[in-house]
Amino acid sequence: AAAIGKGQKKAMVLPSLTIHATLHLLTVRKIRIEAIDTRIITHGTLVVMDPFTAKIYGGTVHGKFRMDLSQGLPSFKKEMSIKNVAVGSFLSDLRPGGKERFTGRFFGNIRGEGTLGLPSTYKGKATFRIEHGEVQHVAILRMAAALMKLPSLAHLRFNELRSVIDVKDRRVHVVTA
């Protein structure tokens, strides 16, 4: 066994458990998540949720999550696939009373890893697309439409919007796919 040096914390050792959890409804920051189903495994310094499934705004989320408590700061890895989520309903619950209107169906994949605590770290990549969408009543679009004398810019309709987001070194890089 390695010696623990001055200032180092001993790793938390968890009991070995396997838990199958099902929640009918969970509300987190006004977001409704339904039919959550997961298997949680703890062993040594690891906590694993695999698989994780849920229903959210008419769509589904599938994924897995792993946390390692063996180092000074807990580290994690996550993967998620999101399919067919109703953008308008999701954003209305997230920001009730907002004048903006968004519609469409959201599909995406997220992979990321990092550490929790101070300082925290994160790097990851998300790819997403929104199908059959519409955006209206967004102040910046109305302003751009007026400046460019393009009224149609204030009410955007699209068949598909795609993007890739990379997070590295505390910076977010958005790339239009």
XYZ file of N, CA and C in Angstrom, residues 1-175:
525
model
N 0.848 -1.194 0.000
C 0.000 0.000 0.000
C 0.878 1.236 0.000
N 0.439 2.240 -0.730
C 1.198 3.488 -0.806
C 1.032 4.277 0.478
N 2.087 4.945 0.894
C 2.032 5.772 2.089
C 1.261 7.052 1.776
N 0.538 7.538 2.747
C -0.198 8.784 2.584
C 0.701 9.911 3.054
N 0.986 10.838 2.146
C 1.870 11.959 2.454
C 1.152 13.053 3.208
N 1.916 14.012 3.677
C 1.372 15.142 4.419
C 0.406 15.929 3.518
N -0.769 16.225 4.023
C -1.753 16.998 3.268
C -2.655 16.151 2.370
N -2.330 14.860 2.220
C -3.176 13.998 1.394
C -4.269 13.380 2.244
N -5.430 13.219 1.638
C -6.535 12.575 2.335
C -6.583 11.108 1.935
N -6.965 10.292 2.891
C -7.153 8.876 2.615
C -8.413 8.715 1.772
N -8.353 7.863 0.755
C -9.493 7.652 -0.142
C -10.667 7.049 0.623
N -11.868 7.521 0.282
C -13.074 6.969 0.878
C -13.335 5.596 0.268
N -13.529 4.603 1.116
C -13.830 3.253 0.645
C -15.299 2.991 0.932
N -16.012 2.643 -0.130
C -17.451 2.420 -0.031
C -17.767 0.940 0.141
N -18.874 0.635 0.790
C -19.282 -0.773 0.858
C -19.692 -1.246 -0.530
N -19.593 -2.528 -0.773
C -20.021 -3.079 -2.066
C -21.533 -3.239 -2.059
N -22.184 -2.488 -2.952
C -23.640 -2.516 -3.047
C -24.072 -2.500 -4.509
N -25.201 -3.097 -4.777
C -25.871 -2.956 -6.065
C -27.316 -2.589 -5.759
N -27.728 -1.446 -6.277
C -29.071 -0.944 -6.009
C -29.763 -0.712 -7.354
N -30.977 -1.192 -7.473
C -31.793 -0.875 -8.640
C -32.802 0.162 -8.182
N -32.768 1.349 -8.787
C -33.633 2.444 -8.353
C -34.572 2.853 -9.482
N -35.830 3.092 -9.115
C -36.825 3.590 -10.048
C -37.553 4.748 -9.380
N -37.591 5.879 -10.066
C -38.342 7.047 -9.580
C -39.387 7.400 -10.625
N -40.581 7.672 -10.183
C -41.641 8.026 -11.131
C -41.521 9.467 -11.589
N -41.111 10.360 -10.689
C -40.990 11.774 -11.046
C -39.932 12.425 -10.167
N -39.069 13.201 -10.802
C -38.060 13.992 -10.099
C -38.049 15.363 -10.752
N -38.140 16.410 -9.949
C -38.080 17.773 -10.475
C -36.788 18.408 -9.989
N -35.944 18.827 -10.945
C -34.664 19.445 -10.639
C -34.630 20.801 -11.334
N -34.552 21.875 -10.561
C -34.535 23.235 -11.117
C -35.665 23.436 -12.121
N -36.854 23.059 -11.740
C -38.085 23.211 -12.526
C -38.183 22.260 -13.710
N -37.210 21.399 -13.921
C -37.226 20.442 -15.025
C -37.814 19.127 -14.513
N -38.832 18.640 -15.224
C -39.500 17.393 -14.837
C -38.832 16.201 -15.533
N -38.360 15.276 -14.737
C -37.748 14.054 -15.253
C -38.624 12.902 -14.766
N -39.096 12.081 -15.705
C -40.031 11.011 -15.362
C -39.422 9.648 -15.637
N -39.983 8.655 -14.993
C -39.645 7.247 -15.226
C -38.132 7.001 -15.227
N -37.478 7.460 -14.179
C -36.035 7.246 -14.043
C -35.798 5.804 -13.612
N -34.883 5.147 -14.285
C -34.551 3.767 -13.959
C -33.038 3.621 -14.053
N -32.400 3.155 -12.995
C -30.949 3.007 -13.012
C -30.492 1.893 -12.080
N -29.312 1.441 -12.341
C -28.626 0.498 -11.446
C -27.420 1.253 -10.910
N -27.291 1.303 -9.591
C -26.172 1.982 -8.945
C -25.315 0.926 -8.269
N -24.034 0.937 -8.606
C -23.093 -0.028 -8.025
C -22.005 0.749 -7.303
N -21.724 0.376 -6.063
C -20.581 0.940 -5.347
C -19.635 -0.209 -5.018
N -18.351 0.063 -5.161
C -17.344 -0.949 -4.842
C -16.012 -0.234 -4.632
N -15.437 -0.400 -3.473
C -14.162 0.249 -3.194
C -14.304 1.759 -3.247
N -13.661 2.380 -4.221
C -13.726 3.842 -4.358
C -14.567 4.262 -5.565
N -15.330 3.333 -6.132
C -16.112 3.624 -7.344
C -17.605 3.678 -7.069
N -18.277 4.608 -7.751
C -19.737 4.667 -7.799
C -20.092 4.674 -9.284
N -20.916 3.727 -9.705
C -21.270 3.597 -11.118
C -22.789 3.567 -11.253
N -23.300 4.383 -12.179
C -24.716 4.312 -12.567
C -24.715 3.840 -14.016
N -25.088 2.593 -14.233
C -25.059 2.036 -15.581
C -25.992 0.839 -15.621
N -27.031 0.902 -16.388
C -27.477 1.990 -17.254
C -28.316 2.992 -16.472
N -28.550 4.131 -17.083
C -29.427 5.175 -16.573
C -30.396 5.501 -17.700
N -31.690 5.448 -17.441
C -32.679 5.833 -18.448
C -33.727 6.722 -17.788
N -34.295 7.616 -18.574
C -35.359 8.482 -18.079
C -36.168 9.000 -19.261
N -37.364 9.447 -18.956
C -38.204 10.116 -19.948
C -38.235 11.593 -19.584
N -38.081 12.440 -20.592
C -38.065 13.876 -20.342
C -38.723 14.586 -21.523
N -39.799 15.277 -21.258
C -40.504 16.091 -22.246
C -40.753 15.345 -23.559
N -41.334 14.161 -23.422
C -41.717 13.378 -24.589
C -40.574 12.609 -25.222
N -39.369 12.754 -24.706
C -38.206 12.066 -25.254
C -37.561 11.163 -24.211
N -36.383 10.679 -24.546
C -35.680 9.754 -23.652
C -34.228 10.180 -23.453
N -33.700 9.789 -22.310
C -32.286 9.969 -21.991
C -31.746 8.605 -21.580
N -30.634 8.218 -22.185
C -29.939 6.986 -21.820
C -28.497 7.367 -21.518
N -27.913 6.731 -20.522
C -26.533 7.080 -20.248
C -25.906 6.229 -19.178
N -24.684 6.642 -18.833
C -23.965 6.013 -17.736
C -23.053 7.058 -17.099
N -22.762 6.839 -15.826
C -21.984 7.777 -15.034
C -21.064 6.965 -14.128
N -19.839 7.446 -13.982
C -18.866 6.749 -13.124
C -18.110 7.794 -12.324
N -18.009 7.581 -11.002
C -17.247 8.472 -10.144
C -16.209 7.655 -9.383
N -14.995 8.184 -9.336
C -13.884 7.539 -8.648
C -13.452 8.430 -7.494
N -13.506 7.895 -6.293
C -13.168 8.659 -5.089
C -11.756 8.361 -4.583
N -10.919 7.740 -5.408
C -9.604 7.305 -4.945
C -8.569 8.424 -4.875
N -8.801 9.537 -5.545
C -7.845 10.643 -5.547
C -8.310 11.740 -4.590
N -7.546 12.804 -4.493
C -7.892 13.923 -3.617
C -9.221 14.549 -3.990
N -9.462 14.757 -5.289
C -10.746 15.262 -5.769
C -11.466 14.132 -6.496
N -12.758 13.959 -6.236
C -13.491 12.917 -6.959
C -13.465 13.195 -8.465
N -13.198 12.161 -9.251
C -13.220 12.313 -10.712
C -14.450 11.584 -11.250
N -14.909 12.030 -12.429
C -16.097 11.418 -13.005
C -15.973 11.331 -14.516
N -16.761 10.424 -15.083
C -16.946 10.289 -16.523
C -18.428 10.077 -16.749
N -18.946 10.699 -17.827
C -20.363 10.517 -18.136
C -20.553 10.414 -19.634
N -21.584 9.678 -20.008
C -22.020 9.568 -21.397
C -23.535 9.611 -21.391
N -24.104 10.390 -22.294
C -25.563 10.483 -22.399
C -25.990 10.571 -23.848
N -27.105 9.963 -24.130
C -27.753 10.076 -25.420
C -29.167 10.589 -25.151
N -29.546 11.681 -25.826
C -30.843 12.309 -25.620
C -31.593 12.255 -26.946
N -32.847 11.795 -26.910
C -33.599 11.631 -28.148
C -35.007 12.197 -28.030
N -35.387 12.991 -29.024
C -36.763 13.409 -29.263
C -37.384 14.252 -28.138
N -36.610 15.098 -27.495
C -37.105 15.944 -26.410
C -37.777 17.190 -27.003
N -38.944 17.552 -26.493
C -39.687 18.727 -26.947
C -39.014 19.987 -26.397
N -38.344 20.731 -27.282
C -37.570 21.906 -26.890
C -38.458 22.961 -26.233
N -39.599 23.252 -26.813
C -40.463 24.305 -26.296
C -40.929 24.048 -24.874
N -41.402 22.859 -24.604
C -41.879 22.515 -23.259
C -40.743 22.556 -22.249
N -39.588 22.022 -22.638
C -38.421 22.039 -21.764
C -38.036 23.472 -21.393
N -37.912 24.351 -22.393
C -37.499 25.732 -22.129
C -38.572 26.527 -21.382
N -39.837 26.229 -21.613
C -40.909 26.908 -20.874
C -40.836 26.596 -19.387
N -40.530 25.358 -19.039
C -40.392 25.004 -17.627
C -39.104 25.570 -17.036
N -38.059 25.604 -17.846
C -36.776 26.121 -17.371
C -36.853 27.623 -17.121
N -37.585 28.317 -17.967
C -37.691 29.786 -17.863
C -39.151 30.213 -18.015
N -39.961 29.945 -16.979
C -41.373 30.308 -17.085
C -41.543 31.825 -17.218
N -42.500 32.212 -18.017
C -42.758 33.634 -18.203
C -41.894 34.286 -19.255
N -40.966 33.533 -19.829
C -40.122 34.089 -20.882
C -40.931 34.361 -22.133
N -40.595 35.422 -22.827
C -41.332 35.797 -24.035
C -40.858 35.014 -25.254
N -39.645 34.501 -25.199
C -39.096 33.775 -26.338
C -39.907 32.510 -26.594
N -39.962 32.118 -27.853
C -40.671 30.892 -28.212
C -39.752 30.039 -29.061
N -39.544 28.813 -28.619
C -38.716 27.842 -29.335
C -39.532 26.575 -29.501
N -39.433 25.956 -30.656
C -40.066 24.652 -30.858
C -39.066 23.747 -31.561
N -39.397 22.488 -31.628
C -38.558 21.507 -32.300
C -38.319 20.308 -31.414
N -37.643 19.317 -31.976
C -37.306 18.090 -31.245
C -35.789 18.014 -31.138
N -35.291 17.788 -29.920
C -33.859 17.797 -29.623
C -33.308 16.380 -29.596
N -32.129 16.199 -30.219
C -31.397 14.932 -30.207
C -29.937 15.273 -29.904
N -29.286 14.531 -29.025
C -27.895 14.861 -28.737
C -27.136 13.737 -28.071
N -25.824 13.883 -28.087
C -24.911 12.966 -27.404
C -23.899 13.796 -26.629
N -23.653 13.401 -25.393
C -22.736 14.136 -24.524
C -21.759 13.146 -23.909
N -20.485 13.501 -23.961
C -19.427 12.748 -23.271
C -18.599 13.759 -22.520
N -18.252 13.432 -21.288
C -17.431 14.366 -20.532
C -16.761 13.697 -19.357
N -15.744 14.377 -18.856
C -15.042 13.890 -17.671
C -14.419 15.067 -16.959
N -14.168 14.875 -15.682
C -13.563 15.953 -14.920
C -13.443 15.590 -13.456
N -13.247 16.622 -12.640
C -13.153 16.440 -11.197
C -14.141 17.382 -10.521
N -14.577 16.974 -9.336
C -15.473 17.785 -8.518
C -14.668 18.403 -7.383
N -15.071 19.546 -6.923
C -14.379 20.205 -5.816
C -13.666 21.442 -6.316
N -12.734 21.930 -5.528
C -11.977 23.126 -5.888
C -10.509 22.773 -6.031
N -9.882 22.994 -7.144
C -10.515 23.483 -8.372
C -11.171 22.325 -9.112
N -12.285 22.587 -9.747
C -12.936 21.557 -10.549
C -12.388 21.625 -11.967
N -12.462 20.512 -12.659
C -12.033 20.465 -14.054
C -13.137 19.816 -14.867
N -13.162 20.102 -16.171
C -14.123 19.449 -17.054
C -13.628 19.560 -18.485
N -13.739 18.475 -19.190
C -13.553 18.505 -20.632
C -14.579 17.542 -21.210
N -15.095 17.919 -22.364
C -16.119 17.078 -22.943
C -16.527 17.554 -24.314
N -17.446 16.807 -24.888
C -17.929 17.109 -26.227
C -19.412 16.766 -26.286
N -20.160 17.648 -26.928
C -21.580 17.406 -27.143
C -21.887 17.648 -28.611
N -22.640 16.764 -29.190
C -23.151 16.971 -30.538
C -24.667 16.993 -30.410
N -25.300 17.906 -31.126
C -26.747 17.940 -31.043
C -27.359 18.422 -32.345
N -28.649 18.119 -32.452
C -29.438 18.651 -33.559
C -30.853 18.894 -33.050
N -31.465 19.892 -33.621
C -32.872 20.182 -33.349
C -33.579 20.095 -34.692
N -34.631 19.301 -34.748
C -35.363 19.097 -35.990
C -36.694 19.834 -35.959
N -37.089 20.326 -37.145
C -38.400 20.954 -37.345
C -38.671 22.014 -36.278
N -37.780 22.999 -36.208
C -37.861 23.996 -35.161
C -38.261 25.372 -35.624
N -38.526 26.181 -34.627
C -38.945 27.549 -34.858
C -38.452 28.387 -33.681
N -37.990 29.619 -33.975
C -37.533 30.546 -32.944
C -38.205 31.883 -33.206
N -38.847 32.431 -32.177
C -39.459 33.750 -32.337
C -39.449 34.510 -31.012
N -39.616 35.806 -31.106
C -39.652 36.707 -29.956
C -38.325 36.735 -29.190
N -37.226 36.600 -29.898
C -35.899 36.698 -29.288
C -35.353 38.085 -29.629
N -35.033 38.847 -28.608
C -34.672 40.260 -28.785
C -33.526 40.457 -29.777
N -32.482 39.673 -29.690
C -31.329 39.856 -30.585
C -31.714 39.589 -32.040
N -32.617 38.634 -32.280
C -33.068 38.365 -33.643
C -33.939 39.506 -34.172
N -34.794 40.044 -33.321
C -35.618 41.185 -33.743
C -34.726 42.381 -34.091
N -33.700 42.608 -33.282
C -32.782 43.724 -33.538
C -32.021 43.512 -34.842
N -31.523 42.289 -35.047
C -30.791 41.987 -36.284
C -31.706 42.121 -37.497
N -32.949 41.673 -37.381
C -33.908 41.776 -38.482
C -34.159 43.240 -38.843
N -34.272 44.079 -37.837
C -34.505 45.508 -38.088
C -33.269 46.161 -38.717
N -32.092 45.858 -38.195
C -30.861 46.454 -38.725
C -30.587 46.042 -40.166
N -30.867 44.783 -40.478
C -30.587 44.271 -41.826
C -31.778 44.409 -42.766
N -32.885 44.907 -42.231
C -34.121 45.040 -43.006
C -34.547 43.695 -43.606
N -34.456 42.661 -42.756
C -34.883 41.302 -43.113
C -35.908 40.830 -42.089
N -37.172 41.163 -42.255
C -38.180 40.813 -41.255
C -38.269 39.311 -40.970
N -37.953 38.481 -41.952
C -38.053 37.032 -41.745
C -37.034 36.520 -40.721
N -35.981 37.293 -40.462
C -34.974 36.889 -39.482
C -35.537 36.891 -38.059
N -36.568 37.677 -37.809
C -37.164 37.763 -36.471
C -37.980 36.516 -36.121
N -38.360 35.735 -37.121
C -39.136 34.518 -36.905
C -38.500 33.418 -37.756
N -37.558 32.714 -37.155
C -36.809 31.685 -37.890
C -37.518 30.346 -37.840
N -37.552 29.685 -38.982
C -38.032 28.301 -39.073
C -36.921 27.495 -39.717
N -36.726 26.282 -39.244
C -35.677 25.453 -39.823
C -36.065 23.984 -39.779
N -35.528 23.239 -40.736
C -35.738 21.794 -40.747
C -34.763 21.095 -39.811
N -33.536 21.631 -39.771
C -32.528 20.994 -38.923
C -31.461 22.005 -38.541
N -31.106 22.016 -37.280
C -30.027 22.834 -36.750
C -29.059 21.874 -36.068
N -27.797 21.931 -36.454
C -26.791 21.025 -35.880
C -25.644 21.826 -35.295
N -25.029 21.280 -34.247
C -23.853 21.922 -33.693
C -23.030 20.913 -32.906
N -21.776 21.267 -32.740
C -20.841 20.501 -31.912
C -20.271 21.473 -30.895
N -20.238 21.062 -29.654
C -19.688 21.898 -28.584
C -18.562 21.128 -27.916
N -17.384 21.740 -27.865
C -16.233 21.177 -27.156
C -15.951 22.044 -25.940
N -15.692 21.413 -24.810
C -15.300 22.138 -23.610
C -13.906 21.653 -23.241
N -12.950 22.597 -23.215
C -11.562 22.283 -22.857
C -10.984 23.491 -22.150
N -10.181 23.249 -21.138
C -9.471 24.335 -20.456
C -10.410 25.467 -20.062
N -11.583 25.129 -19.528
C -12.575 26.114 -19.069
C -13.091 27.018 -20.185
N -12.983 26.573 -21.424
C -13.492 27.333 -22.573
C -14.460 26.479 -23.364
N -15.501 27.134 -23.833
C -16.511 26.455 -24.628
C -16.283 26.847 -26.081
N -16.150 25.855 -26.950
C -15.946 26.077 -28.378
C -17.167 25.531 -29.098
N -17.897 26.389 -29.791
C -19.094 25.986 -30.537
C -18.734 25.935 -32.001
N -18.995 24.784 -32.611
C -18.714 24.586 -34.027
C -20.014 24.220 -34.708
